[in-house]
Coordinates of C-alpha atoms in Angstrom, one line a residue:
M39 CA 134.5 22.6 50.5
K40 CA 133.0 20.2 53.0
H41 CA 132.3 23.1 55.4
F42 CA 130.7 25.0 52.5
I43 CA 128.4 22.1 51.6
L44 CA 127.3 21.6 55.2
G45 CA 126.8 25.3 55.6
L46 CA 124.6 25.4 52.4
A47 CA 122.6 22.5 53.6
A48 CA 122.0 24.2 56.9
T49 CA 121.0 27.3 55.1
L50 CA 118.6 25.4 52.9
M51 CA 117.1 23.7 55.9
M52 CA 116.7 27.0 57.7
T53 CA 115.1 28.6 54.6
T54 CA 112.7 25.7 54.3
A55 CA 111.8 26.0 57.9
Q56 CA 111.3 29.7 57.6
A57 CA 109.2 29.2 54.5
E58 CA 106.8 26.9 56.2
P59 CA 103.4 28.4 55.5
T60 CA 101.0 29.4 58.3
A61 CA 97.4 28.7 57.5
T62 CA 95.0 31.5 58.8
G63 CA 91.6 30.0 57.9
D64 CA 91.2 28.6 61.5
L65 CA 92.2 31.7 63.2
G66 CA 90.4 34.6 64.8
L67 CA 90.9 37.5 67.1
V68 CA 89.1 38.4 70.3
I69 CA 88.9 42.0 71.6
E70 CA 90.2 42.5 75.1
R71 CA 88.5 45.8 75.8
A72 CA 90.0 46.6 79.2
K73 CA 93.6 46.0 78.3
G74 CA 93.7 47.4 74.8
S75 CA 94.7 44.0 73.4
V76 CA 93.5 41.3 71.1
L77 CA 93.7 37.5 71.7
L78 CA 94.7 35.4 68.7
V79 CA 92.7 32.2 68.8
D80 CA 92.5 28.9 66.9
Q81 CA 88.9 27.6 66.4
S82 CA 89.8 24.0 65.7
D83 CA 92.0 23.6 68.6
R84 CA 89.8 25.8 70.7
A85 CA 92.8 27.6 72.1
A86 CA 94.4 30.9 72.5
L87 CA 97.7 31.2 70.6
A88 CA 98.9 34.8 71.5
R89 CA 98.0 38.1 73.0
I90 CA 98.8 41.3 71.0
E91 CA 98.9 44.4 73.0
G92 CA 99.1 48.3 72.4
L93 CA 95.9 48.9 70.5
G94 CA 94.6 51.8 72.7
D95 CA 90.9 52.2 73.8
L96 CA 89.1 49.1 72.6
S97 CA 85.9 49.8 74.5
H98 CA 83.7 49.7 71.4
A99 CA 86.1 48.0 68.9
S100 CA 85.6 46.1 65.7
L101 CA 87.9 44.8 63.0
V102 CA 88.0 43.6 59.4
Y103 CA 90.3 41.3 57.6
S104 CA 92.4 41.5 54.3
P105 CA 91.3 39.2 51.5
D106 CA 94.1 36.8 52.2
E107 CA 93.1 36.5 55.9
R108 CA 96.7 37.7 56.9
F109 CA 96.1 41.2 58.2
A110 CA 93.5 42.6 60.5
Y111 CA 92.5 46.2 60.7
V112 CA 91.3 47.1 64.3
F113 CA 89.0 50.2 64.7
G114 CA 89.4 51.6 68.3
R115 CA 87.1 53.9 70.1
D116 CA 90.0 56.5 70.5
G117 CA 90.2 56.8 66.7
G118 CA 93.1 54.4 66.4
L119 CA 93.4 52.2 63.2
T120 CA 95.8 49.4 63.8
K121 CA 97.0 46.9 61.3
I122 CA 98.0 43.5 62.8
D123 CA 99.9 40.6 61.0
I124 CA 98.3 37.6 62.5
V125 CA 101.1 35.4 60.9
T126 CA 103.9 37.1 62.8
R127 CA 101.4 38.1 65.6
Q128 CA 102.6 41.7 65.5
I129 CA 101.3 45.2 65.0
V130 CA 102.8 46.4 61.7
N131 CA 101.2 49.8 61.6
R132 CA 99.0 52.1 63.7
V133 CA 97.5 55.6 63.2
V134 CA 95.3 57.7 65.4
Q135 CA 93.1 59.3 62.8
A136 CA 90.3 60.8 64.8
G137 CA 89.2 61.6 68.3
N138 CA 86.3 59.2 68.5
A139 CA 85.6 56.3 66.1
I140 CA 82.8 53.9 65.7
G141 CA 83.8 51.2 63.3
G142 CA 85.0 50.6 59.7
A143 CA 85.0 48.5 56.6
I144 CA 87.4 47.3 53.9
S145 CA 86.7 47.6 50.2
D146 CA 85.7 44.5 48.2
D147 CA 89.2 44.4 46.6
G148 CA 91.0 44.8 49.9
K149 CA 92.8 48.0 48.8
L150 CA 90.9 50.6 51.0
V151 CA 90.0 50.7 54.6
A152 CA 87.4 53.3 55.7
V153 CA 86.7 54.5 59.3
S154 CA 83.5 55.9 60.6
N155 CA 83.9 58.8 63.1
Y156 CA 82.0 60.6 65.8
E157 CA 84.6 63.2 66.5
P158 CA 85.1 64.8 64.0
G159 CA 82.3 63.4 62.1
G160 CA 82.7 61.9 58.7
V161 CA 84.6 59.1 57.2
R162 CA 88.4 58.7 56.4
V163 CA 89.7 56.3 53.9
F164 CA 93.1 54.8 54.0
D165 CA 95.5 52.8 51.8
A166 CA 95.2 49.2 53.2
D167 CA 99.0 48.6 52.6
T168 CA 100.4 51.7 54.2
L169 CA 97.6 53.3 56.2
E170 CA 98.2 56.6 54.2
M171 CA 95.0 58.6 54.1
V172 CA 93.6 58.6 50.6
A173 CA 90.3 60.4 51.3
D174 CA 88.8 62.6 54.0
I175 CA 85.0 62.9 53.7
P176 CA 83.5 65.4 56.3
T177 CA 79.8 65.2 57.0
D178 CA 79.1 67.7 59.7
S179 CA 77.6 64.8 61.7
K180 CA 78.4 61.7 63.7
T181 CA 78.6 59.0 61.1
I182 CA 77.2 55.4 61.7
G183 CA 76.4 52.2 59.8
L184 CA 79.5 52.2 57.6
V185 CA 79.7 49.2 55.4
D186 CA 81.4 48.0 52.2
A187 CA 79.3 47.5 49.0
P188 CA 80.3 45.8 45.8
G189 CA 82.1 47.9 43.3
R190 CA 84.7 49.6 45.6
R191 CA 82.1 51.5 47.5
F192 CA 81.3 52.4 51.1
V193 CA 77.8 53.3 52.3
F194 CA 77.3 55.2 55.6
T195 CA 74.7 57.3 57.4
M196 CA 74.5 60.5 59.5
W197 CA 73.0 60.5 62.9
D198 CA 72.4 64.2 63.0
T199 CA 71.1 64.9 59.4
G200 CA 69.4 61.6 58.5
E201 CA 71.2 61.2 55.2
T202 CA 72.9 58.2 53.7
W203 CA 76.0 58.8 51.4
I204 CA 77.5 56.3 48.9
A205 CA 81.2 56.9 48.4
D206 CA 82.3 55.4 45.2
F207 CA 86.0 54.7 44.4
A208 CA 85.4 52.5 41.4
K209 CA 86.9 55.0 38.9
G210 CA 89.8 56.0 41.2
A211 CA 88.6 59.5 41.9
L212 CA 85.9 59.7 44.7
E213 CA 82.2 60.2 43.7
I214 CA 79.5 60.7 46.3
T215 CA 75.9 60.2 46.1
K216 CA 73.8 61.8 48.8
I217 CA 70.3 60.3 49.7
P218 CA 68.3 62.5 52.1
D219 CA 65.3 61.7 54.3
M220 CA 66.4 58.4 55.7
G221 CA 64.7 59.2 59.0
K222 CA 65.4 60.8 62.4
N223 CA 68.6 59.8 64.2
P224 CA 69.7 56.6 62.4
Y225 CA 71.7 54.7 65.0
D226 CA 73.2 51.8 63.0
A227 CA 72.8 49.9 59.7
L228 CA 73.5 46.7 57.8
I229 CA 73.9 45.5 54.2
T230 CA 72.8 42.1 53.0
A231 CA 75.3 39.6 51.9
N232 CA 74.5 40.2 48.3
G233 CA 75.2 43.9 48.7
R234 CA 71.7 44.8 47.5
T235 CA 69.8 46.0 50.5
Y236 CA 70.9 48.5 53.1
I237 CA 68.8 49.0 56.2
T238 CA 69.2 51.6 58.9
G239 CA 67.5 51.5 62.3
L240 CA 66.0 54.7 63.6
F241 CA 66.1 56.0 67.2
G242 CA 64.3 59.3 66.7
E243 CA 61.1 57.9 65.2
D244 CA 59.4 54.6 64.6
G245 CA 60.3 52.3 61.8
L246 CA 63.4 51.5 59.7
T247 CA 64.6 52.7 56.4
A248 CA 65.9 50.5 53.5
L249 CA 67.8 51.3 50.2
D250 CA 67.9 49.1 47.2
L251 CA 71.5 49.6 46.1
W252 CA 70.8 47.9 42.8
A253 CA 68.4 50.7 41.8
E254 CA 69.7 53.4 39.5
T255 CA 68.7 56.0 41.9
P256 CA 68.2 54.5 45.4
E257 CA 65.5 56.0 47.3
P258 CA 64.4 55.6 51.0
I259 CA 61.9 52.8 51.6
R260 CA 60.1 52.9 54.9
V261 CA 59.9 49.5 56.8
L262 CA 57.5 48.9 59.7
P263 CA 56.5 52.6 60.1
D264 CA 54.2 51.8 63.0
Y265 CA 56.9 49.9 64.9
G266 CA 59.4 51.2 67.4
R267 CA 59.7 52.9 70.8
G268 CA 56.1 54.3 70.1
Q269 CA 54.2 56.6 72.2
E270 CA 55.4 55.1 75.4
E271 CA 59.1 56.1 74.6
M272 CA 60.4 52.7 75.9
P273 CA 63.7 53.0 77.8
V274 CA 66.7 51.6 75.9
Y275 CA 69.3 50.1 78.0
K276 CA 71.7 49.3 75.1
M277 CA 71.2 49.9 71.4
P278 CA 70.8 46.7 69.3
H279 CA 73.8 45.9 66.9
L280 CA 72.3 45.7 63.5
E281 CA 75.3 43.8 62.1
G282 CA 73.7 40.9 64.1
W283 CA 70.6 41.1 62.1
A284 CA 69.9 37.6 60.9
L285 CA 68.8 36.4 57.6
T286 CA 67.1 32.9 57.9
G287 CA 66.0 31.7 54.5
R288 CA 63.7 34.4 53.3
E289 CA 63.2 36.3 56.6
F290 CA 65.2 38.9 58.4
V291 CA 65.2 38.6 62.3
L292 CA 65.6 42.0 63.9
P293 CA 66.3 42.9 67.6
A294 CA 63.5 45.2 68.6
V295 CA 64.4 48.6 70.1
G296 CA 63.3 48.9 73.7
H297 CA 61.0 45.9 73.5
H298 CA 61.5 42.3 74.9
E299 CA 61.2 40.8 71.5
V300 CA 62.6 40.0 68.0
L301 CA 60.8 40.8 64.7
W302 CA 60.5 38.6 61.6
I303 CA 60.4 40.5 58.2
D304 CA 60.0 39.0 54.7
A305 CA 63.3 39.8 53.0
D306 CA 61.5 40.4 49.6
T307 CA 58.6 42.5 50.7
L308 CA 60.0 44.1 53.9
T309 CA 56.8 43.4 55.7
E310 CA 56.4 41.9 59.2
T311 CA 55.7 38.1 59.4
G312 CA 55.9 37.6 63.0
R313 CA 57.4 38.3 66.6
T314 CA 59.0 36.2 69.2
K315 CA 58.9 37.4 72.9
T316 CA 62.3 37.2 74.4
H317 CA 63.9 37.2 77.9
G318 CA 65.0 40.9 77.7
Q319 CA 65.9 43.7 75.2
P320 CA 67.9 41.9 72.5
V321 CA 71.4 43.2 71.5
F322 CA 72.4 40.7 68.9
A323 CA 70.0 38.3 67.0
M324 CA 72.4 36.2 65.0
A325 CA 71.6 33.4 62.6
R326 CA 73.6 30.2 62.5
P327 CA 75.2 29.9 59.2
D328 CA 72.6 27.4 58.0
G329 CA 69.8 29.7 59.1
R330 CA 68.1 27.2 61.1
Q331 CA 68.7 28.8 64.5
V332 CA 68.8 32.3 65.8
W333 CA 70.9 33.0 68.9
V334 CA 70.0 36.1 70.9
N335 CA 71.8 37.9 73.8
F336 CA 70.4 40.8 75.8
A337 CA 71.0 44.2 77.3
H338 CA 71.9 45.0 81.0
P339 CA 70.6 43.9 83.5
L340 CA 69.5 40.7 81.8
N341 CA 72.8 40.1 79.9
D342 CA 73.7 36.8 81.5
T343 CA 71.4 34.8 79.3
I344 CA 71.3 33.4 75.8
Q345 CA 68.1 32.2 74.0
V346 CA 68.1 30.0 70.8
I347 CA 65.1 30.4 68.5
D348 CA 64.1 27.8 65.9
S349 CA 63.7 29.7 62.6
V350 CA 60.9 27.5 61.3
S351 CA 58.5 27.5 64.3
K352 CA 59.8 30.9 65.6
Q353 CA 59.8 29.4 69.1
I354 CA 62.4 29.4 71.7
I355 CA 64.0 26.0 71.9
H356 CA 66.9 26.6 74.4
E357 CA 67.9 29.0 77.2
F358 CA 70.9 29.0 79.3
K359 CA 73.1 31.4 81.3
P360 CA 76.8 31.4 80.2
G361 CA 77.7 34.0 82.8
P362 CA 77.7 37.7 83.6
A363 CA 77.8 40.0 80.8
V364 CA 77.5 38.1 77.6
L365 CA 78.6 40.7 74.9
H366 CA 79.1 38.8 71.6
M367 CA 78.7 35.5 69.7
E368 CA 80.6 34.3 66.6
F369 CA 79.7 31.0 64.8
T370 CA 82.3 28.8 63.2
P371 CA 81.9 29.2 59.4
R372 CA 79.7 26.1 59.1
G373 CA 77.9 26.7 62.3
H374 CA 78.7 23.6 64.3
E375 CA 80.0 25.7 67.2
V376 CA 79.4 29.1 68.6
W377 CA 82.0 31.2 70.6
I378 CA 80.6 33.5 73.3
S379 CA 82.4 36.3 75.1
V380 CA 81.4 36.5 78.8
R381 CA 83.0 39.8 79.8
D382 CA 82.7 39.7 83.6
A383 CA 83.8 36.1 83.9
N384 CA 86.8 36.9 81.8
K385 CA 86.1 33.9 79.5
V386 CA 85.3 32.9 76.0
M387 CA 83.1 29.9 76.0
V388 CA 82.6 27.5 73.1
Y389 CA 79.4 25.5 72.7
D390 CA 78.0 22.9 70.3
T391 CA 75.1 24.4 68.4
H392 CA 73.3 21.1 68.1
S393 CA 73.7 19.5 71.6
F394 CA 74.2 22.9 73.3
E395 CA 77.0 21.3 75.3
K396 CA 79.8 23.5 76.5
L397 CA 83.1 22.3 74.9
R398 CA 85.7 24.7 76.2
E399 CA 86.5 27.8 78.2
I400 CA 89.3 30.1 77.2
D401 CA 90.6 32.7 79.6
A402 CA 90.4 36.3 78.2
D403 CA 90.6 39.7 79.8
S404 CA 87.2 41.4 79.5
P405 CA 86.4 39.9 76.1
S406 CA 84.0 41.5 73.8
G407 CA 83.9 41.1 70.0
I408 CA 85.1 37.7 68.4
F409 CA 86.1 37.8 64.8
F410 CA 87.1 34.8 62.8
T411 CA 89.0 35.2 59.6
A412 CA 86.2 33.7 57.5
R413 CA 84.8 37.3 57.7
A414 CA 87.3 38.3 55.0
H415 CA 85.1 36.8 52.4
R416 CA 81.7 38.2 53.4
T417 CA 80.3 41.5 52.2
G418 CA 79.5 43.9 55.1
L419 CA 81.8 42.2 57.7

């Protein structure tokens, strides 16, 4: 009997230990593009916790999180869709769903994961639990700018045909709305945090195109029709990432295409309010979560530099060189720190956003995208 009681006590102790909850709100993943791995990091400890390998080609990878911040869905360039459990630090499922993919999104209820494809074109939608495909949406075009929208919807745009489609899963069966005439060769898109405005950047002509998703029948709205590569056909060394478009108070800050500047646009009227000259061609222009600063990185060969712009004065207030090939920035949720991937230094660097002091360096193998779990609760991320 004594042995039974001791055994029971030990079992209870083990069960208690095993049941110890693991908080995920401080965690994040860093893409290690060269090795096909991700680095699990803790933002409060400013530390790497684990490396998870076997994710295929991550040369242009991104990811989204489940609403409970436990699972990450990684979209690889080789068409791989990988589900990672960041609590157990393991891959729990992986499918190669296409030959060439360019990103993805998760529905607002966390039940569906959609992937945007170049080869074949179109979007494929998967059950978030099992990764079983639930919808195949061919488009006869490379598909870009895939985002989630409120109401179990996905919005995406076609490079070749210049259409935007809205895939609506609210009623279970898929319903598609097609919006033509978005412009020539849309290359990327974003959705505002409230899910109302969807904006595509155009590579084949000047200007941008917006949709009001609150409208009964959304129609293209031309933005800055006289702005772009223009008659000079400015060379573009790297396409800006529109996900990095910043909203600071009542203005968008957009990285210009081919120009050494960022543009300021009134968020209500979609008219230009100013321009700020920059060090090079901007890739990301990202607002600190409070909107007071915009941090900008640049295309090759000037990609060793970061500039910080004050959103009130629109002036550059700080410039520094973290190292060769600065690829991505990620703010902590309240913006007191920013994490920066410096690919060719094999480092992730952590900076204080008020003093600009460097706080920590973390070893990482060719790091690119940095994704904190707080993204799980933001539309379009």
